[in-house]
Amino acid sequence: MIGETISHYNILEKLGEGGMGVVYKAEDIRLKRAVALKFLPKGLEAQEPERARFLQEAQAASALNHPNICAIHTLGDHQGQQFIDMEFVDGKTLRQLLPLQKMDDAINYAVQIGDALQEAHSHGIVHRDVKPENIMVNAKNQIKVMDFGLAKLKGTLRITKTSSTVGTLAYMAPEHIEGSETDARGDIFSFGIVLYEMLTGHRPFRGEHEAAIMYSIVNENPEPIQKYRPDISSELLHILDRALEKDPEDRYQSVHEMVIDLRRVQKATSKVQRPVPSDALQPEPAPPAPGAMKKYSSKKIIRSGIAGLLLLCLISVLYLVVRTRPVRLNPSRTTTALRIPFKAINYASLSRDGNWVVFPAQDENGKWDVYWTNVATGKATRITQESAFWIMSADISPDLSQIGYDCKTDPNSVWAVKLCSSQGGPGRTLLDTGVGPVWSPDGQRIGAARIGDYQSFSAPSASGKYEVWSIRPDGTDKRRELIDTVSIARAPLAFSWSPDGASVTWVRNWLEGYGEVMVRELASGRERQVTFDRKTVDEVIWAANGEILFVSDKSGILNVWTIPAGGGSASQVTEGGVPVMAARISDDNRTLVYIQSEYISRIWISAIDGGNPHPVTFADALIREAAFSPDGKYIASASAD
């Protein structure tokens, strides 16, 4: 056809050929512009299914007007031969450019591809053949998604006999291969494969023949991308993981959600990176040999005790009389025990001025609410009216006007984050999933952690991994600040903002049973490990002086420690024989609040029928066993002071 004139088009050169058509570059004589003409391959012009698909492609693409979709000008006919007049893209297919050397290019292209698919999906059009051959990159580095020959239009009849016969096998979604009805989420799976291939030059599912490829897509996990791109960020890894979920219900439910995450990564990579001090970049130690660490976290034991068997719990306020920078053990410090009139309390917080302590507590009926007390008076005042099954933690806003708290209304409910006035009144749900709310330093956002289901500490995240989300107090602008794809799904759920709000610190939990303090710059995604102790870590707090306080059993029992945010040597802040948890510090670094919890029991005597019960011991000790002497005059017991 080269050199021929078809209608008002001069055929100039052949651009490509595939199962769905032959494409030529042509000159529109009337409009004096270059166009691309697509014809059905020879022998297929008279076959009705192919003609119907050809018409459907024209209808689908012509309904879309988007800068990242190849525009359709018109559907023509010349001597019974149909053709599509479409935009001529001066560039290369994405296939010709793979693998992309620059991470930024891959993310940039992915955002544009996602925008194009979202435009199609918003018009009820599913592409069903997303692959590098159907994506062009023009001379201006602009993506053009094309070839809607297999597109499925909402409300149209299925043209092919079975959905498994359309598309390119290596890019099909599992449900597509299995012959199930497909929707826009099938395009998302294909898009995930394309993104993986852009980054690596390899497909995540491979095999020697078609059956092996199909088996891999349906049954096997993607090949770990870190094999090819060890520099990949955890955010981008999360995007790929979610896009390539086997079950459509576990996948992104819309391309728009995926594009939001991609744009966040794009913004982070476009930021100007500040150099990190060399002493902050410490190598990560190799994990210990199996069995080298204790199997269970002491936090699990402590929190279980608070929920059930705890008989006495004291909040201690430690005054650091001489201001220190950084915080260190001060020989002239004073300690005051706040006698809180509750048998069980949970993670408390401290106002920025150090004058108010906010804490959840359980009343005599076993119901939980949030209370606060002035350090000077010690009188507890009830703030919330929840009477909840469980409240684990609470945090007061910098201006003291609002209190954020997590709440589990009944044994079967999911943890939610609520907000109420510090003057009392009903709470309103801010995040329908989350634990451990923490206010940002400027009071403009409140964050909370999510994690895969962990027994009763269920605050499920979409990824099944540790995540931190934040939201404005008015309920707008919800966003994910952090996803830790390395940390195992286990408490603690603690995190803290840096004084400038630009970074967060959190606890990364390892399978061997220990935790380490981590820091992440929110804009760049750069993260670093701060501690290398391989010990239990219960809490992290980023103090206003730039130090990070954390609760660890480095000394054999849980105590508060402090370490520079850039890493270095840690110093112990509290000491004693009773485990410490839930620490918070005032902005002037002079007042620290923490919880000390211990189990206390008494020996009681009563008649066999239960009559005349009375205690015979009064010491603050944990008594495990007791037995009468043969003559009944003495009682022997095992106890821990």
XYZ file of C-alpha atoms in Angstrom:
641
model
C 0.000 0.000 0.000
C 2.997 2.316 0.331
C 2.722 5.071 -2.304
C -0.988 4.502 -2.835
C -3.754 7.039 -2.178
C -6.593 5.744 -0.017
C -9.504 8.176 0.071
C -7.746 11.476 0.869
C -4.655 9.904 2.450
C -1.251 9.300 0.889
C 0.287 6.129 2.373
C 3.909 6.936 3.293
C 5.343 4.011 5.267
C 4.426 0.964 7.304
C 4.686 1.524 11.037
C 3.817 -1.892 12.388
C 1.633 -4.957 12.256
C -0.064 -7.147 14.790
C -2.928 -9.557 15.193
C -5.432 -6.717 15.384
C -4.269 -4.634 12.462
C -1.669 -3.106 10.179
C -0.695 0.513 10.803
C 0.680 2.927 8.198
C 1.924 6.474 8.401
C -0.024 8.639 5.952
C -0.534 12.254 4.965
C -4.017 13.711 5.250
C -4.127 15.612 1.947
C -7.001 17.833 3.040
C -5.645 18.904 6.431
C -1.947 18.630 5.543
C -1.030 16.610 8.608
C 0.579 13.282 9.388
C -1.791 10.605 10.627
C -1.700 6.889 11.357
C -4.112 4.627 9.469
C -4.989 1.245 10.873
C -6.399 -1.485 8.623
C -7.508 -5.004 9.402
C -4.912 -7.562 8.292
C -5.407 -9.230 4.929
C -7.895 -12.058 5.105
C -9.746 -10.714 8.129
C -11.632 -7.865 6.445
C -14.658 -10.032 5.715
C -14.793 -11.881 9.063
C -17.537 -10.470 11.211
C -15.961 -10.901 14.713
C -12.807 -9.091 13.632
C -14.811 -6.318 11.927
C -16.900 -5.948 15.086
C -13.770 -5.658 17.277
C -12.308 -3.180 14.814
C -15.429 -1.046 15.079
C -15.414 -1.407 18.868
C -11.849 -0.126 19.022
C -12.833 2.984 17.101
C -15.875 3.515 19.295
C -13.963 2.986 22.530
C -10.988 5.219 21.754
C -13.052 7.947 20.071
C -15.088 8.333 23.270
C -11.921 9.357 25.108
C -10.251 12.749 25.004
C -7.087 12.661 27.067
C -3.491 13.775 26.412
C -2.184 10.303 27.297
C -4.536 8.398 24.970
C -3.926 8.174 21.244
C -6.692 10.251 19.656
C -9.078 8.767 17.062
C -9.997 11.190 14.285
C -12.493 9.201 12.258
C -13.561 5.797 10.976
C -13.200 5.549 7.230
C -14.139 3.152 4.456
C -12.461 2.757 1.076
C -13.891 0.276 -1.401
C -15.305 -1.832 1.429
C -12.086 -1.722 3.428
C -12.509 -0.067 6.831
C -9.723 1.896 8.457
C -9.213 4.039 11.524
C -7.676 7.497 11.167
C -5.758 8.145 14.382
C -3.167 10.456 15.832
C 0.348 9.863 14.533
C 2.727 9.470 17.473
C 6.299 10.365 16.622
C 8.204 8.210 19.091
C 8.878 4.669 20.218
C 6.905 1.950 21.895
C 7.602 1.406 25.560
C 8.919 -2.030 24.611
C 11.724 -0.400 22.640
C 12.813 1.630 25.688
C 12.922 -1.172 28.265
C 14.451 -1.401 30.759
C 14.331 2.226 31.863
C 17.597 3.265 33.455
C 16.153 6.075 35.568
C 13.681 5.381 38.346
C 12.192 8.858 37.808
C 11.338 8.029 34.186
C 9.553 4.836 35.205
C 7.452 6.658 37.806
C 6.724 9.528 35.400
C 5.534 7.121 32.692
C 3.547 5.088 35.220
C 1.635 8.171 36.392
C 0.737 9.007 32.785
C -0.317 5.426 31.997
C -2.443 5.409 35.134
C -4.086 8.706 34.157
C -4.921 7.264 30.731
C -6.441 4.092 32.189
C -8.407 6.084 34.726
C -9.888 8.156 31.905
C -10.929 4.981 30.089
C -12.334 3.349 33.215
C -14.322 6.467 34.094
C -16.103 6.029 30.739
C -16.832 2.362 31.403
C -14.048 1.156 29.093
C -11.690 -1.633 30.161
C -8.618 -1.868 27.907
C -7.864 -5.605 28.469
C -4.560 -5.516 26.568
C -2.240 -3.267 28.588
C 1.337 -4.099 27.573
C 4.485 -2.211 26.502
C 3.707 -2.724 22.787
C 0.461 -0.773 23.198
C 2.089 2.195 24.931
C 3.990 4.831 22.969
C 6.412 7.474 24.241
C 6.578 10.507 21.953
C 9.427 12.931 21.373
C 8.193 15.100 24.248
C 8.433 12.153 26.697
C 4.651 11.936 26.756
C 2.843 8.626 27.080
C 0.197 7.609 24.555
C -1.881 4.519 25.378
C -3.290 2.981 22.223
C -4.818 -0.125 20.651
C -8.230 -0.471 22.258
C -9.028 -3.360 19.912
C -9.774 -5.675 22.824
C -11.459 -3.042 24.942
C -14.663 -3.945 26.695
C -17.298 -1.226 26.678
C -19.799 -1.087 29.485
C -23.183 -2.247 28.249
C -21.892 -4.023 25.120
C -22.082 -7.735 24.392
C -18.966 -9.863 24.638
C -17.594 -10.301 21.139
C -15.174 -13.131 21.789
C -16.332 -16.599 22.810
C -14.412 -16.635 26.077
C -12.620 -13.888 27.915
C -9.544 -16.120 28.155
C -8.946 -15.770 24.410
C -8.253 -12.035 24.442
C -5.220 -10.097 25.556
C -1.570 -11.029 25.710
C -1.004 -13.988 27.995
C 2.035 -12.680 29.914
C 0.063 -9.569 31.011
C -3.267 -11.191 31.871
C -4.759 -11.037 35.350
C -5.347 -14.363 37.167
C -9.129 -14.034 36.908
C -8.751 -13.399 33.184
C -6.752 -16.605 32.704
C -9.259 -18.586 34.763
C -12.077 -17.401 32.511
C -13.882 -15.285 35.106
C -15.548 -12.000 34.296
C -12.967 -9.215 34.316
C -13.295 -5.548 35.166
C -11.021 -2.528 35.537
C -8.998 -4.337 38.202
C -7.715 -6.663 35.483
C -6.137 -3.626 33.802
C -4.548 -2.748 37.146
C -2.858 -6.161 37.322
C -1.553 -5.753 33.753
C -0.399 -2.241 34.623
C 1.506 -3.663 37.607
C 3.343 -6.074 35.302
C 4.221 -3.199 32.948
C 5.524 -1.120 35.865
C 7.641 -4.056 37.074
C 9.010 -4.475 33.559
C 9.762 -0.751 33.210
C 11.885 -0.933 36.344
C 13.700 -4.186 35.602
C 13.400 -5.180 31.959
C 11.928 -8.484 33.199
C 8.390 -9.698 33.771
C 7.419 -10.792 37.300
C 5.823 -14.040 36.065
C 7.707 -16.194 33.589
C 7.787 -19.697 32.171
C 9.196 -21.800 29.350
C 5.796 -22.156 27.659
C 2.268 -20.759 27.853
C 1.040 -23.258 30.440
C 3.965 -22.442 32.745
C 3.323 -18.708 32.404
C -0.361 -19.183 33.211
C 0.490 -21.301 36.249
C 2.972 -18.677 37.467
C 0.468 -15.834 37.172
C -2.298 -17.732 38.939
C -0.274 -19.472 41.665
C 3.204 -17.998 42.200
C 4.452 -14.833 43.854
C 6.161 -12.274 41.610
C 9.909 -12.641 41.349
C 11.387 -10.336 44.047
C 12.099 -7.052 42.324
C 14.973 -6.346 44.737
C 16.937 -8.914 42.727
C 17.099 -6.361 39.901
C 16.506 -3.058 41.718
C 17.923 -3.182 45.266
C 17.425 0.596 45.444
C 13.634 0.361 45.184
C 11.785 2.275 47.901
C 9.344 0.542 50.233
C 6.527 2.784 48.906
C 7.108 1.699 45.310
C 7.422 -1.904 46.460
C 4.052 -1.567 48.177
C 2.469 -0.218 44.975
C 3.718 -3.202 43.004
C 2.674 -5.681 45.695
C -0.854 -4.299 45.799
C -1.249 -4.026 42.016
C -0.137 -7.645 41.564
C -2.418 -9.214 44.166
C -3.991 -12.427 42.862
C -7.437 -11.678 44.291
C -9.056 -8.595 42.690
C -10.548 -7.726 46.082
C -7.038 -7.340 47.532
C -5.828 -5.251 44.603
C -6.204 -1.511 44.149
C -9.913 -1.022 43.582
C -9.330 1.809 41.117
C -6.414 3.080 39.060
C -6.991 6.445 40.720
C -5.886 4.993 44.076
C -2.743 3.618 42.463
C -1.964 6.936 40.770
C -2.291 8.773 44.095
C 0.411 6.516 45.541
C 2.558 6.912 42.428
C 2.320 10.704 42.597
C 3.405 10.606 46.220
C 6.492 8.630 45.197
C 7.027 11.017 42.285
C 6.963 14.032 44.597
C 9.383 12.367 46.983
C 11.898 11.554 44.247
C 11.718 15.079 42.820
C 12.700 16.709 46.104
C 16.195 18.113 46.529
C 18.039 15.588 48.659
C 20.127 16.814 51.558
C 23.229 14.826 52.355
C 22.991 12.572 55.382
C 25.891 12.698 57.841
C 28.166 9.721 57.406
C 27.735 8.688 61.023
C 23.985 8.342 60.443
C 24.412 5.742 57.716
C 25.280 2.647 59.677
C 25.194 -0.812 58.121
C 22.302 -3.023 59.091
C 23.502 -6.048 61.069
C 22.812 -9.558 59.893
C 19.841 -11.194 61.603
C 20.764 -13.513 64.465
C 20.763 -17.252 64.137
C 17.408 -18.962 64.723
C 16.720 -19.368 68.415
C 19.239 -16.704 69.411
C 16.524 -14.310 70.596
C 13.572 -14.919 72.853
C 10.451 -15.913 71.007
C 7.870 -13.666 72.572
C 7.832 -9.904 73.018
C 7.568 -8.690 76.576
C 5.189 -6.008 75.323
C 2.617 -8.683 74.645
C 2.945 -9.885 78.223
C 2.788 -6.370 79.667
C -0.259 -5.300 77.658
C -2.083 -8.519 78.377
C -1.444 -7.902 82.057
C -2.792 -4.380 81.863
C -5.945 -5.637 80.213
C -6.598 -8.358 82.742
C -4.480 -9.228 85.754
C -2.918 -5.889 86.602
C -3.801 -4.948 90.160
C -1.738 -1.829 90.619
C -0.462 0.632 88.044
C 1.327 3.876 88.894
C 2.009 6.822 86.642
C 5.350 8.343 87.542
C 6.353 11.868 86.588
C 10.097 12.377 86.495
C 11.286 15.956 86.870
C 14.668 16.680 85.343
C 15.474 19.657 87.564
C 18.483 20.781 85.528
C 17.667 21.210 81.833
C 19.908 18.929 79.829
C 20.549 18.678 76.127
C 20.404 15.894 75.312
C 18.355 14.181 78.043
C 20.546 12.104 80.374
C 20.197 10.542 83.797
C 20.249 13.445 86.198
C 21.446 12.748 89.759
C 19.341 15.642 91.112
C 16.098 14.533 89.484
C 12.932 14.057 91.517
C 10.198 11.511 90.949
C 6.538 11.888 91.838
C 4.052 9.014 91.714
C 0.585 10.111 90.663
C -1.854 8.001 92.631
C -4.391 7.315 89.915
C -7.544 5.705 91.425
C -7.894 2.947 88.801
C -6.836 -0.665 88.748
C -5.912 -0.586 85.059
C -4.660 2.232 82.864
C -3.090 2.273 79.408
C -0.694 4.392 77.362
C -0.674 7.946 78.698
C 0.513 11.219 77.157
C 1.819 14.511 78.486
C 0.886 18.053 77.519
C 3.644 20.056 75.862
C 4.029 22.256 78.937
C 4.336 19.203 81.203
C 1.368 20.146 83.404
C -1.302 17.684 82.249
C -1.348 13.908 81.903
C -3.981 12.283 79.665
C -4.621 8.554 79.987
C -7.188 5.805 79.298
C -8.453 3.990 82.387
C -10.867 1.204 83.235
C -13.662 1.893 85.725
C -15.141 -0.462 88.286
C -17.526 -1.850 85.638
C -14.689 -2.801 83.340
C -15.405 0.017 80.846
C -12.727 2.268 79.390
C -12.698 6.065 79.029
C -10.131 8.838 78.691
C -9.235 10.912 81.759
C -6.799 13.675 82.497
C -5.144 14.987 85.601
C -3.106 18.004 86.562
C 0.388 17.046 87.715
C 0.140 19.414 90.683
C -3.263 18.311 92.000
C -3.451 14.660 90.904
C -7.245 14.808 90.564
C -8.529 12.685 87.656
C -11.339 14.056 85.462
C -13.255 11.973 82.949
C -13.189 13.386 79.408
C -14.920 10.856 77.133
C -18.272 9.150 77.441
C -17.375 6.018 75.498
C -17.696 3.279 78.144
C -15.725 1.296 75.575
C -14.499 -2.271 75.573
C -10.920 -0.998 75.327
C -8.986 2.235 74.827
C -5.265 1.732 74.443
C -3.819 5.250 74.149
C -4.661 8.945 74.063
C -2.821 12.107 73.029
C -3.633 15.752 73.695
C -3.249 18.432 71.019
C -0.455 21.020 71.394
C -3.018 23.756 72.214
C -4.745 21.481 74.812
C -8.105 21.865 73.028
C -8.627 18.332 71.692
C -7.802 14.764 72.620
C -7.249 12.000 70.121
C -7.703 8.424 71.279
C -8.104 4.933 69.852
C -11.191 2.975 70.716
C -12.476 -0.587 70.442
C -16.197 -0.448 71.130
C -16.708 -4.201 71.528
C -14.626 -7.399 71.351
C -15.328 -7.869 67.631
C -14.851 -4.302 66.427
C -11.780 -2.837 64.738
C -9.704 -0.158 66.430
C -10.737 3.353 65.346
C -9.244 6.776 66.110
C -11.616 9.317 67.610
C -11.413 12.974 68.566
C -13.161 14.899 71.313
C -12.915 18.224 73.074
C -10.669 18.306 76.125
C -13.638 19.842 77.940
C -15.560 16.608 77.481
C -18.427 15.496 75.288
C -19.074 12.952 72.563
C -16.218 11.726 70.398
C -16.316 11.595 66.602
C -14.548 9.022 64.462
C -11.566 10.477 62.619
C -9.990 7.299 61.207
C -12.103 4.162 60.981
C -8.935 2.083 61.380
C -5.938 2.996 63.526
C -4.122 2.661 66.845
C -1.851 4.916 68.893
C -2.866 8.438 67.775
C -0.100 11.059 67.937
C -0.487 14.774 67.158
C 1.970 16.431 64.797
C 4.076 19.155 66.467
C 2.102 21.971 64.796
C -1.253 20.416 65.713
C -2.373 20.405 62.073
C -2.492 16.624 61.718
C -3.020 13.553 63.842
C -1.392 10.251 62.917
C -2.113 6.630 63.768
C -0.630 3.224 63.021
C -2.178 0.336 61.173
C -0.919 -3.204 60.974
C -2.005 -6.632 59.842
C -4.343 -8.409 62.251
C -2.448 -9.064 65.494
C -4.749 -10.807 67.935
C -6.764 -8.229 69.854
C -4.549 -5.351 68.678
C -6.295 -5.470 65.294
C -5.917 -2.253 63.299
C -5.788 -3.861 59.848
C -3.906 -2.211 57.000
C -4.608 -2.839 53.326
C -1.087 -4.120 52.811
C -0.975 -6.344 55.892
C 2.194 -4.454 56.834
C 2.979 -1.702 59.322
C 1.563 1.630 58.078
C 1.259 5.151 59.496
C -1.643 7.313 58.314
C -2.463 10.917 59.161
C -5.454 13.200 58.774
C -6.443 16.768 59.572
C -8.569 17.266 62.702
C -11.518 18.306 60.518
C -11.448 14.884 58.843
C -9.965 15.977 55.499
C -6.754 15.141 53.633
C -6.244 11.582 54.847
C -2.959 10.151 53.605
C -0.494 7.380 54.271
C 2.808 8.712 55.604
C 4.689 5.426 55.863
C 4.559 1.772 54.941
C 7.167 -0.591 56.346
C 7.193 -3.672 54.112
C 10.011 -5.223 56.160
C 8.509 -5.148 59.647
C 6.518 -8.205 60.645
C 2.881 -7.799 61.659
C 3.332 -7.500 65.411
C 3.035 -4.857 68.130
C 4.286 -2.339 69.160
C 2.440 0.162 67.002
C 4.382 3.154 68.297
C 5.599 6.044 66.157
C 6.440 9.722 66.697
C 6.867 12.864 64.593
C 10.139 14.774 64.422
C 10.047 18.281 65.972
C 9.684 19.839 62.496
C 7.111 17.263 61.363
C 9.241 16.325 58.338
C 10.195 12.836 59.555
C 8.831 10.036 61.697
C 10.413 7.452 63.941
C 8.889 4.037 64.506
C 9.726 0.530 65.710
C 10.622 -2.039 63.074
C 9.896 -5.533 64.392
C 11.932 -8.499 63.236
C 10.802 -12.099 63.079
C 13.369 -13.121 65.675
C 11.448 -11.210 68.334
C 13.304 -7.909 68.703
C 12.649 -4.357 67.537
C 14.829 -1.509 66.318
C 14.248 2.245 66.183
C 13.923 3.541 62.612
C 13.711 7.050 61.100
C 12.082 7.991 57.790
C 12.212 11.347 55.975
C 8.644 11.742 54.695
C 9.473 13.798 51.600
C 12.358 11.737 50.279
C 11.449 8.309 51.655
C 15.019 7.968 52.920
C 15.149 5.794 56.019
C 17.854 4.706 58.415
C 18.209 2.417 61.396
C 19.045 4.213 64.654
C 19.481 1.347 67.137
C 21.242 -1.977 66.639
C 20.546 -3.600 70.017
C 18.351 -6.572 69.053
C 16.231 -5.958 72.133
C 12.550 -5.453 72.830
C 11.445 -1.876 72.062
C 8.083 -0.751 73.406
C 7.842 2.961 72.582
C 9.540 5.775 70.639
C 9.309 9.527 71.299
C 11.083 12.230 69.296
C 11.907 14.946 71.833
C 11.952 18.662 70.988
C 15.745 18.733 71.461
C 16.255 16.304 68.588
C 16.868 13.206 70.702
C 14.787 10.054 70.339
C 13.607 8.455 73.565
C 12.685 4.785 73.439
C 11.628 2.139 75.926
C 13.911 -0.894 75.776
C 15.027 -3.836 77.879
C 18.701 -3.159 77.052
C 19.431 -3.197 80.776
C 17.490 -6.407 81.377
C 14.208 -4.668 82.213
C 12.168 -2.127 80.262
C 13.473 1.398 80.889
C 13.552 4.699 79.010
C 16.659 5.330 76.922
C 17.691 8.247 74.731
C 19.780 8.381 71.560
C 20.580 11.110 68.990
C 18.227 10.964 65.997
C 21.257 10.563 63.756
C 22.392 7.497 65.683
C 25.164 6.976 68.187
C 25.452 5.897 71.780
C 22.280 5.491 73.872
C 21.963 6.639 77.504
C 19.590 5.296 80.119
C 17.069 7.798 81.489
C 15.093 5.748 84.020
C 16.232 2.960 86.277
C 14.542 0.582 88.645
C 13.248 -2.920 89.077
C 9.734 -2.274 87.748
C 9.169 -2.310 83.941
C 8.545 1.067 82.289
C 6.211 1.730 79.372
C 4.370 4.540 77.575
C 6.830 7.411 77.977
C 6.192 11.026 76.906
C 8.301 14.164 77.430
C 7.456 17.875 77.617
C 8.693 20.351 75.010
C 11.204 21.872 77.441
C 12.695 18.408 78.129
C 12.203 18.876 81.864
C 9.255 16.571 82.563
C 8.893 12.946 81.596
C 5.800 10.827 82.194
C 5.828 7.056 82.039
C 3.936 4.086 83.397
C 5.386 1.518 85.767
C 3.349 -1.645 86.064
C 3.723 -4.556 88.398
C 1.637 -7.494 89.569
C 0.753 -7.477 93.277
C -1.024 -10.283 95.089
C -2.124 -11.075 98.642
C -2.567 -14.315 100.570
C -6.082 -14.682 101.917
C -7.520 -17.227 104.348
C -11.141 -18.334 104.550
C -13.162 -21.229 105.825
C -13.736 -24.142 103.470
C -17.259 -22.859 102.824
C -15.849 -19.411 101.979
C -16.757 -17.821 105.274
C -14.655 -15.201 107.087
C -12.206 -14.345 104.252
C -9.341 -12.037 105.302
C -5.836 -11.177 104.041
C -2.754 -12.283 105.941
C -0.081 -10.557 103.814
C 0.133 -6.872 102.928
C 3.504 -6.468 101.238
C 3.678 -5.226 97.615
C 4.862 -8.504 96.131
C 3.841 -11.034 93.517
C 3.003 -14.254 95.380
C 2.853 -17.284 93.129
C 2.215 -20.169 95.534
C 1.190 -20.666 99.160
C 0.873 -23.713 101.427
C 0.107 -24.435 105.091
C 2.656 -26.070 107.337
C 1.600 -29.516 108.654
C 0.546 -28.021 111.996
C -1.395 -25.212 110.320
C 0.509 -22.475 112.164
C 2.556 -21.163 109.257
C 2.187 -20.368 105.559
C 5.040 -20.809 103.116
C 4.947 -18.890 99.841
C 7.048 -18.085 96.781
C 7.143 -14.398 95.979
C 9.007 -11.690 94.070
C 9.497 -8.314 95.681
